[in-house]
Short mmCIF file of C-alpha atoms in Angstrom, two decimals:
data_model
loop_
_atom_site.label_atom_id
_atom_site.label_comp_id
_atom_site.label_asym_id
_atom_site.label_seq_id
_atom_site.Cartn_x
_atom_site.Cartn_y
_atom_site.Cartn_z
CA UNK C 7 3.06 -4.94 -18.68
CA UNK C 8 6.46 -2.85 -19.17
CA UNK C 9 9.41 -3.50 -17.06
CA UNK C 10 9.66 -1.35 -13.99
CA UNK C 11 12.48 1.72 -15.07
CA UNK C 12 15.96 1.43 -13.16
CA UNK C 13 19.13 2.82 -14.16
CA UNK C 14 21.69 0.99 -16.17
CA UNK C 15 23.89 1.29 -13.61
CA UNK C 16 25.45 3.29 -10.43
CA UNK C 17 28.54 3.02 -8.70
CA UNK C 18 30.27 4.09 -6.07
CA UNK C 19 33.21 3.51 -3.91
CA UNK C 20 33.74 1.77 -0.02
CA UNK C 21 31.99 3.58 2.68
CA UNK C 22 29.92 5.55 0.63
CA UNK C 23 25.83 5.38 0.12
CA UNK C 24 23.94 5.00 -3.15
CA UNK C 25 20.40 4.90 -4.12
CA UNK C 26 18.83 2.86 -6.94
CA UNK C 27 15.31 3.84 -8.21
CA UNK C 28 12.73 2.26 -9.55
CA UNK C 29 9.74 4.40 -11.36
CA UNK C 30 6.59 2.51 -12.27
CA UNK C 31 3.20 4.01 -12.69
CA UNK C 32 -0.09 4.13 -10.25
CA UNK C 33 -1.42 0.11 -11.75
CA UNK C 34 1.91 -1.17 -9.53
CA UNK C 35 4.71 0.84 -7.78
CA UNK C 36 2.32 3.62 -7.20
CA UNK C 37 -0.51 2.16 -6.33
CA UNK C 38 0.41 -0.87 -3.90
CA UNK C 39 2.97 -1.40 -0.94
CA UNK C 40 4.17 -4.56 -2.62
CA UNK C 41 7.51 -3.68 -4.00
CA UNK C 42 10.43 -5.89 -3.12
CA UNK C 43 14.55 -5.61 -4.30
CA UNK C 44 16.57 -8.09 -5.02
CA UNK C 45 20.49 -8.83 -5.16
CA UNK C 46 21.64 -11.09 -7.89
CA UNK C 47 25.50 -11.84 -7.83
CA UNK C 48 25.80 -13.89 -11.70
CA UNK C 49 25.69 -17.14 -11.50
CA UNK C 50 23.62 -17.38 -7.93
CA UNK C 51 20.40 -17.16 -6.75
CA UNK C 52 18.68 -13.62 -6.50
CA UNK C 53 18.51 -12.72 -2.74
CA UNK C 54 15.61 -10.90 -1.10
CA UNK C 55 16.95 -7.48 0.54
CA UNK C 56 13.87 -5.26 0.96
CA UNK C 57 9.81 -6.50 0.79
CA UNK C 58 6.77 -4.32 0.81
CA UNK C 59 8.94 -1.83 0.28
CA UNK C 60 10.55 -1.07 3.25
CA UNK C 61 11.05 -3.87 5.60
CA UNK C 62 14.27 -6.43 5.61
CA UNK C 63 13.96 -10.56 6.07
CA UNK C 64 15.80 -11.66 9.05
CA UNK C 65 19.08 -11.58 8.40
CA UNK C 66 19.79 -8.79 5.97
CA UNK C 67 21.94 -6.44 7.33
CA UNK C 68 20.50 -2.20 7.91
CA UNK C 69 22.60 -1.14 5.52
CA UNK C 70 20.02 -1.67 2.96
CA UNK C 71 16.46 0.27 3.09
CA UNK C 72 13.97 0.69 1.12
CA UNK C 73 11.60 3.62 0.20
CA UNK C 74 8.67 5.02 -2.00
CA UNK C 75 7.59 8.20 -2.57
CA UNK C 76 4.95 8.45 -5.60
CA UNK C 77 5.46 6.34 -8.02
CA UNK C 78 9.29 5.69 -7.81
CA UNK C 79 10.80 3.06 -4.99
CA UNK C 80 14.31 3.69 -4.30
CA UNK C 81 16.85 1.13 -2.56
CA UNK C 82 19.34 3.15 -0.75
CA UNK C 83 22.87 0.89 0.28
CA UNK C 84 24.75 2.49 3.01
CA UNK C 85 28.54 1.86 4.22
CA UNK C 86 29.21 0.58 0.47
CA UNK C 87 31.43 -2.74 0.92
CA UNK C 88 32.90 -4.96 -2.49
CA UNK C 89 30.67 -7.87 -2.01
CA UNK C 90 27.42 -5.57 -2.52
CA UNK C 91 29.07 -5.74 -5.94
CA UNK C 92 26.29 -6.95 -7.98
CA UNK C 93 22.68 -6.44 -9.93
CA UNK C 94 19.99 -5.15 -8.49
CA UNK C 95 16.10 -5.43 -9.07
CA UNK C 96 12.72 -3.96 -8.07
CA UNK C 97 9.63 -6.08 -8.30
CA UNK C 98 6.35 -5.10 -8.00
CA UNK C 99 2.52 -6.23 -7.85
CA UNK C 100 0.80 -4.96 -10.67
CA UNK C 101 -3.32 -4.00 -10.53
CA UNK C 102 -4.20 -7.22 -12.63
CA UNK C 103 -2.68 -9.05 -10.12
CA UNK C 104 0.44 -9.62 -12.59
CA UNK C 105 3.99 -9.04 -11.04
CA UNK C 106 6.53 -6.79 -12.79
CA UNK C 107 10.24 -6.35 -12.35
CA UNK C 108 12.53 -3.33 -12.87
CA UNK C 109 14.98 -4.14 -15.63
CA UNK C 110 17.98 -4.50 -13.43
CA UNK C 111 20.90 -2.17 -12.02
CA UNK C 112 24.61 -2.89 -12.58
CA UNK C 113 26.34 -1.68 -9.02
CA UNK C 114 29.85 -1.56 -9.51
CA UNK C 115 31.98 -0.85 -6.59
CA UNK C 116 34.84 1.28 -7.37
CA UNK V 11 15.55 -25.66 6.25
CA UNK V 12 13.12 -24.29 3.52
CA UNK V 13 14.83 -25.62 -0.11
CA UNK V 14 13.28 -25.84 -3.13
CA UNK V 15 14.90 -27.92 -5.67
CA UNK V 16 14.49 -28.08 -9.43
CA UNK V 17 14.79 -30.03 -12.20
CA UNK V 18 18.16 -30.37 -13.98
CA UNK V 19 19.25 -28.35 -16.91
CA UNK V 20 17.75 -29.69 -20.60
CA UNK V 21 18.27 -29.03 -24.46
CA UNK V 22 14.83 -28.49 -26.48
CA UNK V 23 14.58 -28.68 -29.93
CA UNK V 24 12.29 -25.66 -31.32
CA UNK V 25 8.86 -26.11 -31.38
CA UNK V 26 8.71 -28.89 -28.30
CA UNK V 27 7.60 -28.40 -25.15
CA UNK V 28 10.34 -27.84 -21.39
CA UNK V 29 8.27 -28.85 -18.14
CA UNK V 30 11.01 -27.40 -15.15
CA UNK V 31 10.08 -28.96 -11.66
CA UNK V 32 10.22 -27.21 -8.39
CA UNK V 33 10.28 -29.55 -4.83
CA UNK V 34 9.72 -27.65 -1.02
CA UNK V 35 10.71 -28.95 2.06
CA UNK V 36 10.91 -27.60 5.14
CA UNK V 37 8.06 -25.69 5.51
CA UNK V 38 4.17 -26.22 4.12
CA UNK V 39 3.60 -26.31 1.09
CA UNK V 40 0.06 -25.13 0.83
CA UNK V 41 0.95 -21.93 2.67
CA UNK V 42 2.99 -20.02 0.32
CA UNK V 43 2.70 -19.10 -3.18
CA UNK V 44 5.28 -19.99 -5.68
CA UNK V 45 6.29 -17.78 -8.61
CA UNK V 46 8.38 -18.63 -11.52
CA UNK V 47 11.42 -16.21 -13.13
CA UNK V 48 13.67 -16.89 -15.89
CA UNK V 49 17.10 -14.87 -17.04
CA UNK V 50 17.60 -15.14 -20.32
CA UNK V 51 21.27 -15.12 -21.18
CA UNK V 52 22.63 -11.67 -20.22
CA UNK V 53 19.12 -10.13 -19.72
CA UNK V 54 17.44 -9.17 -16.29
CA UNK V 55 14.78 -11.24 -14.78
CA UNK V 56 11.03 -11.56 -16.34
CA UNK V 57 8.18 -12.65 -13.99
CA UNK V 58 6.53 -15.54 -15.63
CA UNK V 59 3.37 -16.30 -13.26
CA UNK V 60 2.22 -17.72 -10.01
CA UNK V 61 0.40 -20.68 -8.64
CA UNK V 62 -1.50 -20.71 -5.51
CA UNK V 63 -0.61 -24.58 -4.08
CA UNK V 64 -3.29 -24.57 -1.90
CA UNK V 65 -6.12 -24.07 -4.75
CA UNK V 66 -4.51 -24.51 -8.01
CA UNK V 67 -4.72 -21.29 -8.98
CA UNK V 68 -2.70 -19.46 -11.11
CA UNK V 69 -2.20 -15.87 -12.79
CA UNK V 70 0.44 -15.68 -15.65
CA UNK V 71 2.15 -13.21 -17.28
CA UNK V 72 0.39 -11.62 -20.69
CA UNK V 73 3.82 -12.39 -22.40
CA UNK V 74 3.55 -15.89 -21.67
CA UNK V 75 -0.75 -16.87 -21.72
CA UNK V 76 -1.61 -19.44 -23.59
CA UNK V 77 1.98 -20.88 -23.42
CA UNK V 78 2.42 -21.41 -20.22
CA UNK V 79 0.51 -23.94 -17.48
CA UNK V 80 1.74 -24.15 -13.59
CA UNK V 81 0.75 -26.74 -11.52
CA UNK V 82 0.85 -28.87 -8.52
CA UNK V 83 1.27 -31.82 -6.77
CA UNK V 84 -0.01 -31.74 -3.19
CA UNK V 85 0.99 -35.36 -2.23
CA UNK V 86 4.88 -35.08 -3.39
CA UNK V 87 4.99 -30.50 -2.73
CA UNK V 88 5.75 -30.31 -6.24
CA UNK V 89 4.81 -27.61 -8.68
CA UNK V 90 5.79 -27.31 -12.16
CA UNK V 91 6.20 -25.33 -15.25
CA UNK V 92 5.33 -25.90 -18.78
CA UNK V 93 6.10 -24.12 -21.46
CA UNK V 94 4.77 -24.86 -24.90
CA UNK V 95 6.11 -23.75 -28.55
CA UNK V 96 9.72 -23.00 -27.51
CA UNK V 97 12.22 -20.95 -29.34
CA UNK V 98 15.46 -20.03 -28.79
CA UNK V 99 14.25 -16.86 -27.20
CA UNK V 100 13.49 -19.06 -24.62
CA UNK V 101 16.82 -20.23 -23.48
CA UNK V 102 17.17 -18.81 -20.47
CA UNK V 103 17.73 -19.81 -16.43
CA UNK V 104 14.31 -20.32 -14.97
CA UNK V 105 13.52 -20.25 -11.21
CA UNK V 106 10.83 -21.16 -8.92
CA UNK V 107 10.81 -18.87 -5.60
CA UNK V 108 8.33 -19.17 -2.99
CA UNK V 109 6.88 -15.64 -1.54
CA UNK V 110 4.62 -15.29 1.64
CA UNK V 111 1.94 -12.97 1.79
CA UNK V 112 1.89 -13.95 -2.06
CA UNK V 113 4.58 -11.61 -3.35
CA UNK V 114 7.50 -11.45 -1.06
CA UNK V 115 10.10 -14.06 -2.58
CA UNK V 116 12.34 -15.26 0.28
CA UNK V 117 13.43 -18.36 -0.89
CA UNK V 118 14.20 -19.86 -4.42
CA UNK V 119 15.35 -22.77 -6.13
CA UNK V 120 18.55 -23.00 -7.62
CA UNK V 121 17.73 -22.56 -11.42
CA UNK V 122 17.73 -24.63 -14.13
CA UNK V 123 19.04 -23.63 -17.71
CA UNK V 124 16.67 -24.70 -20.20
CA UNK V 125 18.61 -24.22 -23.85
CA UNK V 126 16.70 -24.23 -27.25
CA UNK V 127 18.79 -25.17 -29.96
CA UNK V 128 18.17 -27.39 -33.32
#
């Protein structure tokens, strides 16, 4: 199972929006409504921010959304503060029941 | 509060065997699926498998089969990951995470560093 294709990075600077994608094929991203993103400051635990693709856990602010059209899921960030400084990854379900992640996007805030 | 706690970091010689721990509270066990993750150093994060608590069952990633065993321990909410045959490719943060509805991953343990050195 290949990794899940996200750019290398994005940035952008306070206040502003960006969108991350992540392309897959029909077997996961595609084909199921299992795709998840996750913020990983180094050093911490990875933090869930979007599941089955477009709905936030309690407690995650609406800045983040999530979206899929085909078989790319994007993670838009809105109002761009410092701390959302970080990596960020897609993960999907796979059709052998196998899960998958994107290979991870550097967000630098400028 | 829902916590998972692992194991503490250890140093495997090449060839041996790493067996990380993962311990729930606050919620039950049998309900939720737990996956493992590892980061190796300065590398994104690799799925590595599941286990279903409540049955035993598991799926793991092709990378790893035949490597790799999860289990449980109902009586102590315990699962655990083996890995067999390690290198130094190996070396690497793994973490357990439980997800609900099987593959949402809301909570997860805090990591522990597994290094493989001679």
């Amino acid at each position: 199972q290949s990794a899940l294709t996200q750019p290398a990075s994005v940035s952008g600077s306070p206040g502003q929006s960006i969108s991350i994608s992540c392309t897959g094929t029909s077997s996961d991203v595609g084909g199921y409504n299992y795709v998840s993103w996750f913020q990983h400051h180094p050093g911490k635990v990875p933090k869930l921010l979007i599941y089955e693709v477009r709905h936030r856990p309690s407690g995650i602010s609406n800045r983040f959304s999530g979206s899929k059209s085909g078989n790319t899921a994007s993670l838009t960030i809105s109002g761009l503060q410092a701390d959302d400084e970080a990596d960020y990854y897609c993960f999907s379900y796979t059709s052998s029941r196998l899960g998958v992640f994107g290979g991870g996007t550097k967000l630098t805030v400028l | 509060q829902v916590q998972l706690v692992q194991s503490r970091a250890e140093v495997k010689k090449p060839g041996a065997s790493m067996k990380v721990s993962c311990k729930a509270s606050g919620y039950t066990f049998t309900d939720y699926y737990i996956h493992w993750v590892r980061q190796a150093p300065g590398q994104g994060l690799e799925w590595m498998g599941w286990i279903n608590p409540k049955s035993g069952g598991t799926n793991y990633a092709q990378k790893f089969q035949g490597r790799v065993t999860m289990t449980r321990d109902t009586s102590i909410n315990t699962t655990y990951m083996e890995l067999s045959r390690l290198t130094s490719d190996d070396t690497a943060v793994y973490f357990c995470a439980r997800a609900f509805s099987a593959w949402n991953c809301d909570s997860w343990g805090q990591g522990s560093l597994v290094s493989v050195s001679s």
